[in-house]
Coordinates of C-alpha atoms in Angstrom, one line a residue:
X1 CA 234.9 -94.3 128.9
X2 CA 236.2 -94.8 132.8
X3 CA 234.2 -92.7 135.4
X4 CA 235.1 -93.0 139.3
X5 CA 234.5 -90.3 141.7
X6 CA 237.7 -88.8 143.2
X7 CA 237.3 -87.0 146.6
X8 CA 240.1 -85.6 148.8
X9 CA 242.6 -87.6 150.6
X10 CA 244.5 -86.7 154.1
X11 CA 247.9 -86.2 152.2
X12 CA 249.7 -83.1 153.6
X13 CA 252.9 -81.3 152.9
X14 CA 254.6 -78.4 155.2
X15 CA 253.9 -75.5 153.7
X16 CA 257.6 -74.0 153.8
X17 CA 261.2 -75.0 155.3
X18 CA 260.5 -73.3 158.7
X19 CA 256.9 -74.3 158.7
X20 CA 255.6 -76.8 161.2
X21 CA 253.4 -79.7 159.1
X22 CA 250.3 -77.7 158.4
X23 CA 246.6 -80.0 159.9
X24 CA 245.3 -82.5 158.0
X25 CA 242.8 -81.4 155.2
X26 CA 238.9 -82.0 155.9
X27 CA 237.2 -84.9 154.4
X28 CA 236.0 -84.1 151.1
X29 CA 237.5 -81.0 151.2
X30 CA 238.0 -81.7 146.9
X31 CA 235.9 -84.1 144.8
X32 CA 236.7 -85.2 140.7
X33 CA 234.6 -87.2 138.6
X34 CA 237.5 -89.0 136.4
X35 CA 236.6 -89.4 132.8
X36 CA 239.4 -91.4 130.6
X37 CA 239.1 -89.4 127.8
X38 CA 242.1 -91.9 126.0
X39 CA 243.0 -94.4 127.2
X40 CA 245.6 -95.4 125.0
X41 CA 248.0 -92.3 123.8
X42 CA 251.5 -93.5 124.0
X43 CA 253.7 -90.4 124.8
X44 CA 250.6 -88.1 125.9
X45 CA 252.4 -85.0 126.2
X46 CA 250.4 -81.6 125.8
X47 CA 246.8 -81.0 126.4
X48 CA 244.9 -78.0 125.6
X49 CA 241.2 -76.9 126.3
X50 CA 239.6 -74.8 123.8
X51 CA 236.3 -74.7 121.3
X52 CA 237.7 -76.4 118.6
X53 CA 234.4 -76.8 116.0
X54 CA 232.5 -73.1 117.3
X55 CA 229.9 -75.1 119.1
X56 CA 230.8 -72.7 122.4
X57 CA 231.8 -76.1 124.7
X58 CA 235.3 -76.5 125.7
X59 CA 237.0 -79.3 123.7
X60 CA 240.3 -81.1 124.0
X61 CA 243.2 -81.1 122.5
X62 CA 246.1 -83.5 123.2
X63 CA 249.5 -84.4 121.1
X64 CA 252.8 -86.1 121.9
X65 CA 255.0 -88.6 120.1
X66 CA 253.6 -88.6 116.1
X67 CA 249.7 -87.6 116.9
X68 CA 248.0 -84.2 117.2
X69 CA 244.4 -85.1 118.0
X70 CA 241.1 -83.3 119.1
X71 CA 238.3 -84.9 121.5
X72 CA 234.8 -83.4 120.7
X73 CA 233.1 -82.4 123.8
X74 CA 231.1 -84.1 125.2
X75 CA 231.3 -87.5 123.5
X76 CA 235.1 -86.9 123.3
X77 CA 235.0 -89.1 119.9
X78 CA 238.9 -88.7 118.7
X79 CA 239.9 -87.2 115.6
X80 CA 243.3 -87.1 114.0
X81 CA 244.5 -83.8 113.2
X82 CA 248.4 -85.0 112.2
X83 CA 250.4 -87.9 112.2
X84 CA 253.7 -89.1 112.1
X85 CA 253.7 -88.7 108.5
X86 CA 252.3 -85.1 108.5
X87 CA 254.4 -84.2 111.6
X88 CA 257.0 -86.2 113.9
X89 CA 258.0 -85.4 117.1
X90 CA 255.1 -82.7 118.1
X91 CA 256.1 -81.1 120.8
X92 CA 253.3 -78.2 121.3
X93 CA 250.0 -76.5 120.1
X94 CA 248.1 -74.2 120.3
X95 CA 244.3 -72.9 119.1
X96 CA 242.3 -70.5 118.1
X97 CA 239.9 -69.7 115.2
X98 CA 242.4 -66.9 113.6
X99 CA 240.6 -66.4 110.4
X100 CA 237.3 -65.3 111.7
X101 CA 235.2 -68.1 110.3
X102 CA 234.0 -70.2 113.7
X103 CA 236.1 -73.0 113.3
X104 CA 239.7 -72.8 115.5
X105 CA 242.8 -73.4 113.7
X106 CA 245.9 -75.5 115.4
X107 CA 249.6 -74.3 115.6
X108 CA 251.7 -77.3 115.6
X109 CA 255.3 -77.4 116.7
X110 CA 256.9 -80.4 115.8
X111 CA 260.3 -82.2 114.5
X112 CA 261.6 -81.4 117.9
X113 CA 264.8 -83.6 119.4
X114 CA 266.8 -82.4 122.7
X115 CA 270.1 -82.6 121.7
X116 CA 269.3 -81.5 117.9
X117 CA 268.5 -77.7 118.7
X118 CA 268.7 -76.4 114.6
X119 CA 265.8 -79.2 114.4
X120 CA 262.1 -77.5 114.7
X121 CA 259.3 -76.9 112.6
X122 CA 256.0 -75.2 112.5
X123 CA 252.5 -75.7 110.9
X124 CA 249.4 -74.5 110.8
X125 CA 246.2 -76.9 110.7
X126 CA 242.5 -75.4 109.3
X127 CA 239.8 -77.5 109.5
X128 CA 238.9 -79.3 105.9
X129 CA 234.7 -79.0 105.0
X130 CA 233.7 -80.8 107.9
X131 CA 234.4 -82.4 111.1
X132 CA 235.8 -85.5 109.9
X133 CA 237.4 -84.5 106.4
X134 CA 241.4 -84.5 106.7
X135 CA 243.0 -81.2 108.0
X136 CA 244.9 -78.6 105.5
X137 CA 248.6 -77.9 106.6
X138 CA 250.0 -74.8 105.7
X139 CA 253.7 -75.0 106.6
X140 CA 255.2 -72.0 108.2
X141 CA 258.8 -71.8 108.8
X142 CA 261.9 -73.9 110.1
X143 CA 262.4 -72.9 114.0
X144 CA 265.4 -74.8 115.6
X145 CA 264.4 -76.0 119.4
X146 CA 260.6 -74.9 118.6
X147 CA 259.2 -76.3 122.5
X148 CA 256.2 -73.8 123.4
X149 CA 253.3 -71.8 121.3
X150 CA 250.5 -69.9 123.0
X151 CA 248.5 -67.4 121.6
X152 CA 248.3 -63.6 122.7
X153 CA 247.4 -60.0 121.4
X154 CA 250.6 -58.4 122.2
X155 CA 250.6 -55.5 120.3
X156 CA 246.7 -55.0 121.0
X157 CA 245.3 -54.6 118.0
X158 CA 242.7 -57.0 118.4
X159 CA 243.9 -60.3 116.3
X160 CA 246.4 -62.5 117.8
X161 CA 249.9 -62.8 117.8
X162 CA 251.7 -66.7 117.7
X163 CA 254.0 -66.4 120.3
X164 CA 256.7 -68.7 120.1
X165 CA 259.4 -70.2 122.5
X166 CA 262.3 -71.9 121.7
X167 CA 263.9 -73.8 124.8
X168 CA 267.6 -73.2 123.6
X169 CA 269.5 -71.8 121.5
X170 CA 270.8 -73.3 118.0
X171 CA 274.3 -73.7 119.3
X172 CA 273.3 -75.4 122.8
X173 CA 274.6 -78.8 123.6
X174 CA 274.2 -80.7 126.9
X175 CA 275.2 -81.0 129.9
X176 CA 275.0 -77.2 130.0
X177 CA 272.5 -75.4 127.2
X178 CA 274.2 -72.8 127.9
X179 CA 272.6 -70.6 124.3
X180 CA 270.3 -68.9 124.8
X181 CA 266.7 -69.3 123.4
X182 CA 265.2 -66.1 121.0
X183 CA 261.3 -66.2 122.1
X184 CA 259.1 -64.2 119.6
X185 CA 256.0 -63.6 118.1
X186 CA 254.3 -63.7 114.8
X187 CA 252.4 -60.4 114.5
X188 CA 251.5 -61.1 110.9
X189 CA 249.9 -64.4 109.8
X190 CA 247.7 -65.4 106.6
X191 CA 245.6 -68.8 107.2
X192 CA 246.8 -69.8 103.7
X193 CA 250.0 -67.3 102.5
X194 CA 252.5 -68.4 105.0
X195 CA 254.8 -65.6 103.2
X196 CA 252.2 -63.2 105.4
X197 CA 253.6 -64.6 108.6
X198 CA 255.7 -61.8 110.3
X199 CA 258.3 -62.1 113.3
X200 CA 259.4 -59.7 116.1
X201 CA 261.9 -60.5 118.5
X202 CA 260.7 -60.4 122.3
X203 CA 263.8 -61.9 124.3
X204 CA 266.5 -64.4 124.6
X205 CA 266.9 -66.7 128.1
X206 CA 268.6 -69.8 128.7
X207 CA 266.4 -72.9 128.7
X208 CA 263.0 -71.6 128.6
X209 CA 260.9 -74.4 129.2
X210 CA 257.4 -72.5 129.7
X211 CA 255.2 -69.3 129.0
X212 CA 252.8 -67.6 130.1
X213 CA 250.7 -64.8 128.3
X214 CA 249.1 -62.3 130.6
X215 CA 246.8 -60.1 129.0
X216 CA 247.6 -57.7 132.1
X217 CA 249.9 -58.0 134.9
X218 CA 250.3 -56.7 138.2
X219 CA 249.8 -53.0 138.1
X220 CA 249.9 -53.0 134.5
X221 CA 247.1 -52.7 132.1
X222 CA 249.2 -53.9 129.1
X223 CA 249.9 -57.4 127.9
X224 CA 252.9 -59.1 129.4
X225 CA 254.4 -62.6 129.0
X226 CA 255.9 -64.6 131.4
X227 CA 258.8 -67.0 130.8
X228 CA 259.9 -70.1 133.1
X229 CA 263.6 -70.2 132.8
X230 CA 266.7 -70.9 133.9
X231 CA 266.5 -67.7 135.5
X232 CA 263.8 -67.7 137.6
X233 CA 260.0 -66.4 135.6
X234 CA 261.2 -63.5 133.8
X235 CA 258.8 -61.0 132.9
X236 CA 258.7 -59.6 129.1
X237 CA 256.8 -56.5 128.3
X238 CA 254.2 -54.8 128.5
X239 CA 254.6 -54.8 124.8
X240 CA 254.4 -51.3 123.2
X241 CA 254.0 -50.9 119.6
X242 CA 257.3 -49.2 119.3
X243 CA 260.2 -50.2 121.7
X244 CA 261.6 -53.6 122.6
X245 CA 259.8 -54.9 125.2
X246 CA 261.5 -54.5 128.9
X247 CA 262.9 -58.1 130.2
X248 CA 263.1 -58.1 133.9
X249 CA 264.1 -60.9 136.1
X250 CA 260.6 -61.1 138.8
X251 CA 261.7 -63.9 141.1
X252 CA 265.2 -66.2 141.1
X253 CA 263.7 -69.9 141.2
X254 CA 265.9 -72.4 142.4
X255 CA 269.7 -72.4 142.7
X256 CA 272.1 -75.0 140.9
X257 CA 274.0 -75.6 138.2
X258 CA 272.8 -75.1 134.9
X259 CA 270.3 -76.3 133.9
X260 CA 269.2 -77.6 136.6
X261 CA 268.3 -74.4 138.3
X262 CA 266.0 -71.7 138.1
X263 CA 262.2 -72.5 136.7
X264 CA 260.1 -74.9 134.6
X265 CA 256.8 -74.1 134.7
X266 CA 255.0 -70.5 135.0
X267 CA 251.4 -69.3 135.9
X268 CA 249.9 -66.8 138.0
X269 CA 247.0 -67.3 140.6
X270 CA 245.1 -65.1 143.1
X271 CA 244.5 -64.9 146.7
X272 CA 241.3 -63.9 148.5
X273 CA 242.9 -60.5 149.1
X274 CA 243.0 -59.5 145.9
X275 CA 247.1 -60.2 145.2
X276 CA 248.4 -62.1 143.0
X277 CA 251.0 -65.3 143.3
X278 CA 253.2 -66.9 141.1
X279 CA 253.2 -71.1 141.1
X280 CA 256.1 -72.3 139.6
X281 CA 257.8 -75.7 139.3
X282 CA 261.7 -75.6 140.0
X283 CA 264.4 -76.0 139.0
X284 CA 263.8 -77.4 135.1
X285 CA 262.1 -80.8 135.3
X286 CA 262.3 -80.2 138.6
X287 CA 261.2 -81.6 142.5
X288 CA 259.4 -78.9 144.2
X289 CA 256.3 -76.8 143.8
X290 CA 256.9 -73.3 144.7
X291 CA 254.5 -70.0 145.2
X292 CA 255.6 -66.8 144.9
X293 CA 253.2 -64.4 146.8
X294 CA 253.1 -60.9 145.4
X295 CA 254.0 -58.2 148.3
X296 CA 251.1 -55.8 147.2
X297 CA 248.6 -55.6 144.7
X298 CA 250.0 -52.7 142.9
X299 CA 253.6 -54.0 142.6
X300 CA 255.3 -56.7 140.2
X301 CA 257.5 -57.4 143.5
X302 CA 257.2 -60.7 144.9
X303 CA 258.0 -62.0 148.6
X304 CA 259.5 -65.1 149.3
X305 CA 260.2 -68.1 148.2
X306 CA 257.1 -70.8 149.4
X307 CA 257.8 -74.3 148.8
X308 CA 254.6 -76.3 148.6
X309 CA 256.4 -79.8 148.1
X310 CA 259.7 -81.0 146.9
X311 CA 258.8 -84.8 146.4
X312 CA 258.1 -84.5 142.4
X313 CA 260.0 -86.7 140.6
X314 CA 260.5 -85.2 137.1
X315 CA 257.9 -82.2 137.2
X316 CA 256.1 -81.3 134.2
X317 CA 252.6 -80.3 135.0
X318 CA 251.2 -77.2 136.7
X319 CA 247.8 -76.0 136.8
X320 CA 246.2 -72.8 138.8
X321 CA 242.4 -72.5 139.3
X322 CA 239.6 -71.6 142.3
X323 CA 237.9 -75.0 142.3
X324 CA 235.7 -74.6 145.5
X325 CA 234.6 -70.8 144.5
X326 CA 235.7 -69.3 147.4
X327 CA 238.1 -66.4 145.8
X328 CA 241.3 -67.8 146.1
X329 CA 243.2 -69.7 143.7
X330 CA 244.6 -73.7 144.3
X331 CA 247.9 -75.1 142.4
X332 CA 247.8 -78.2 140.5
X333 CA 250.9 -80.1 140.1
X334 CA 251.7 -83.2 138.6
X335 CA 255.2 -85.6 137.7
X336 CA 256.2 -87.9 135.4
X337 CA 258.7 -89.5 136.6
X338 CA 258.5 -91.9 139.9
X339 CA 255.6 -92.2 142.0
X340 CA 254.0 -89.8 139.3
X341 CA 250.8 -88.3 140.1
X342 CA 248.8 -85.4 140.2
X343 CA 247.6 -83.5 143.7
X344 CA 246.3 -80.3 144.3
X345 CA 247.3 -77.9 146.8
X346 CA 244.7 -75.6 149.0
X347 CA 245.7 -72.3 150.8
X348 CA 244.2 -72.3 154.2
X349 CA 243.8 -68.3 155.4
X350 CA 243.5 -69.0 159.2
X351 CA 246.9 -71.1 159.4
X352 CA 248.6 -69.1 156.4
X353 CA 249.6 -72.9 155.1
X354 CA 249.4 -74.7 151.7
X355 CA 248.1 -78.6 152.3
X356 CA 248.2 -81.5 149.6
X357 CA 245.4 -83.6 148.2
X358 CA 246.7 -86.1 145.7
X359 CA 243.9 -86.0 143.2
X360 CA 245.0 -89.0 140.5
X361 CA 248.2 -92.0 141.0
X362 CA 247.2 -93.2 137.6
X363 CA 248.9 -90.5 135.3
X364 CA 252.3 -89.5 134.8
X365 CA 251.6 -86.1 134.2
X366 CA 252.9 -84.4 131.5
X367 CA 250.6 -81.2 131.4
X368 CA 247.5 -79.5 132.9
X369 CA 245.2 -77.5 131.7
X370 CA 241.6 -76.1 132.5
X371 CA 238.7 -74.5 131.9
X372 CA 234.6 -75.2 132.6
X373 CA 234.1 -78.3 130.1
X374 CA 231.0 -79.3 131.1
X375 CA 228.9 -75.6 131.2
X376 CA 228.1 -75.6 134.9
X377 CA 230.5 -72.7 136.2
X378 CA 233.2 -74.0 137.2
X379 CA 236.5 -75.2 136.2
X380 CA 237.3 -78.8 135.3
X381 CA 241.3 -80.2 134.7
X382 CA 242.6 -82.1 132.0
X383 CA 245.8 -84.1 132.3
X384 CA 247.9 -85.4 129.5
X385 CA 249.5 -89.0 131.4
X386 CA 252.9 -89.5 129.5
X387 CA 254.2 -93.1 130.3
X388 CA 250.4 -94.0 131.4
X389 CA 249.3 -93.3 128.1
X390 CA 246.3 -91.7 128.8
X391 CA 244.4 -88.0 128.3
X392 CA 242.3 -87.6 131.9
X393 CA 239.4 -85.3 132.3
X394 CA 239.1 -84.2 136.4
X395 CA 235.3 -82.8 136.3
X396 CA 235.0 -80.4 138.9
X397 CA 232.3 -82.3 141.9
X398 CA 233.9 -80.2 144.7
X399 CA 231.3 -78.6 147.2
X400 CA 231.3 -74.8 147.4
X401 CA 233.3 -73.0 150.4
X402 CA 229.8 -72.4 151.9
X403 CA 228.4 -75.5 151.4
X404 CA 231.4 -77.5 153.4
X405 CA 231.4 -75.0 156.1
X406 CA 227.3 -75.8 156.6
X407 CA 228.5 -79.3 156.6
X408 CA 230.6 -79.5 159.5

């Protein structure tokens, strides 16, 4: 295991096109103690954090290329949870203990290929009698382009739903993709009777790369999901127990030709005011990191477009969380492709500007995810490093607002 103490870095970024370069950030404005939590997991793809064995502390779990593996908090010993021989070609997961019993379950997306969009299957994973006994696979069902799972009570009954997201269509072939992608949701699922496992349609986009569930949105007190597409973040619900659900485009993304355009990665963060933005990566596997602020707190209406920085090569990785305590959400961002790295991006209130501290050079970042891993109250990152081969736990050392402003 490889600790090092990140802290921030005077590496800045206008905050939009008509901007002027916002100042330079303040010495240890951010601080990470890096824990290597793998060091060697070629094709590190998706991380998640989430309880995995009911002992209440965050765990991780990472996949990509043939492996689907769990880290147990916090001596993040690694256990196998498929293989290539169980699974090829994972491409997502997602937990949570469905069945009531303390102990998460894993749905695993897998047998997924680009330019193969009938290809796609999914599985669930239960835990066997104990930690280190082999997993039992239930198969579910074929699902051609199978890219994204999260889990989400949309019809609020109080289990949850499997919410599944296609990236295209099963008649899409390059350069275009243009078919689009049905996203839907398993409303009905048995831990071992996948016959029990019930679909209802949500939506169809074109090239939906991410979601989003939001348990409530905006001005809305009922679950909604939000899409990354090639059209923007479209907005599907809230979900009702009788109609479709309304799909309404909430902001373009970026222009171009398909499907290089629109949006790649979705979620929503909040400002010190109490409104809401959108961070977004654009267009799909895209250069820039964008925010979206919301016009007013009791609107899904969203004002323009705020580019953050356009210098990603290949971006994959998007992350929102209040690090420093002080009310307002940052953006975390990462890329895969040259130069990769992850940075994190801090709204300053007096200068209305966004400023960039790269956090980590030494991961090609495929994903981000969060969540308070070591029980102190506040949130930690985990990266999943693609090419770099490595799953990177970012544990939260920042000072408090406060504390930095007694400082000075």
């Amino acid at each position: 295991m490889i600790r090092r103490l990140l802290s921030s870095l005077p590496l800045l970024f206008a905050a939009t096109a008509m901007a002027a370069p916002p100042p330079e950030a303040p010495s240890g404005r951010f601080a990470f103690e890096r824990v290597v939590i793998d060091p060697d997991f070629p094709g590190a793809y998706q991380v998640e954090v989430v309880d995995v064995d009911g002992d209440r502390k965050p765990d991780v779990v990472a996949l990509g290329g043939n492996d689907c593996a769990w880290y147990q908090n916090p001596s993040w010993k690694k256990r196998l949870v498929t293989t290539k021989k169980d699974a090829p070609g994972v491409i997502s997961s997602a937990t949570m203990d469905i069945d009531g019993d303390g102990r998460a379950e894993i749905a695993i997306a897998y047998d997924f290929e680009m330019n193969q969009p009938k290809r796609g299957k999914l599985l669930l994973a239960k835990q066997g009698a104990s930690l280190d006994d082999p997993w039992k696979l239930l198969p579910i069902e074929d699902v051609g382009s199978i890219h994204r799972l999260r889990w989400g009570d949309i019809d609020q009954n109080g289990t949850p739903d499997l919410i599944v997201a296609p990236i295209f269509g099963a008649s899409a072939t390059p350069p275009d993709y243009d078919d689009a992608a049905g996203i839907f949701a398993y409303t009905g699922h048995d831990v071992n009777d996948a016959s029990k496992w019930q679909r209802r349609a949500l939506a169809k986009r074109r090239v939906v790369h991410a979601i989003e569930y939001q348990p409530a949105f905006a001005d809305s007190t009922r679950p909604m999901l939000l899409a990354a597409d090639n059209e923007g973040v479209t907005m599907i619900g809230p979900f009702l127990n009788g109609p479709d659900p309304g799909v309404v485009d909430i902001v373009p993304g970026a222009e171009g030709k398909a499907p290089k355009k629109g949006a790649s990665e979705i979620h929503k963060g909040r400002f010190r005011d109490g409104r809401i933005f959108l961070a977004t990566l654009e267009p799909w596997h895209g250069t820039t990191v964008v925010v979206w602020p919301q016009k007013a707190a009791d609107t899904t209406e969203f004002g323009e477009r705020v580019v953050l920085d356009d210098t990603l090569a290949d971006g994959h990785a998007l992350w929102v969380a209040d690090v420093d305590g002080d009310g307002q959400d940052e953006v975390f961002a990462g890329h895969r492709g040259k130069d990769h790295r992850v940075s994190v991006y801090d709204f300053d209130s007096p200068s209305s500007t966004w400023r960039r501290t790269v956090l980590d050079r030494d991961v090609a970042a495929q994903d981000l995810r969060g969540g308070d891993v070591d029980s102190d109250g506040r949130p930690d990152v985990v990266a999943s490093g693609g090419s770099a081969k490595n799953v990177v736990l970012y544990l939260n050392r920042t000072p408090s607002k406060s504390a930095q402003a007694g400082n000075r």
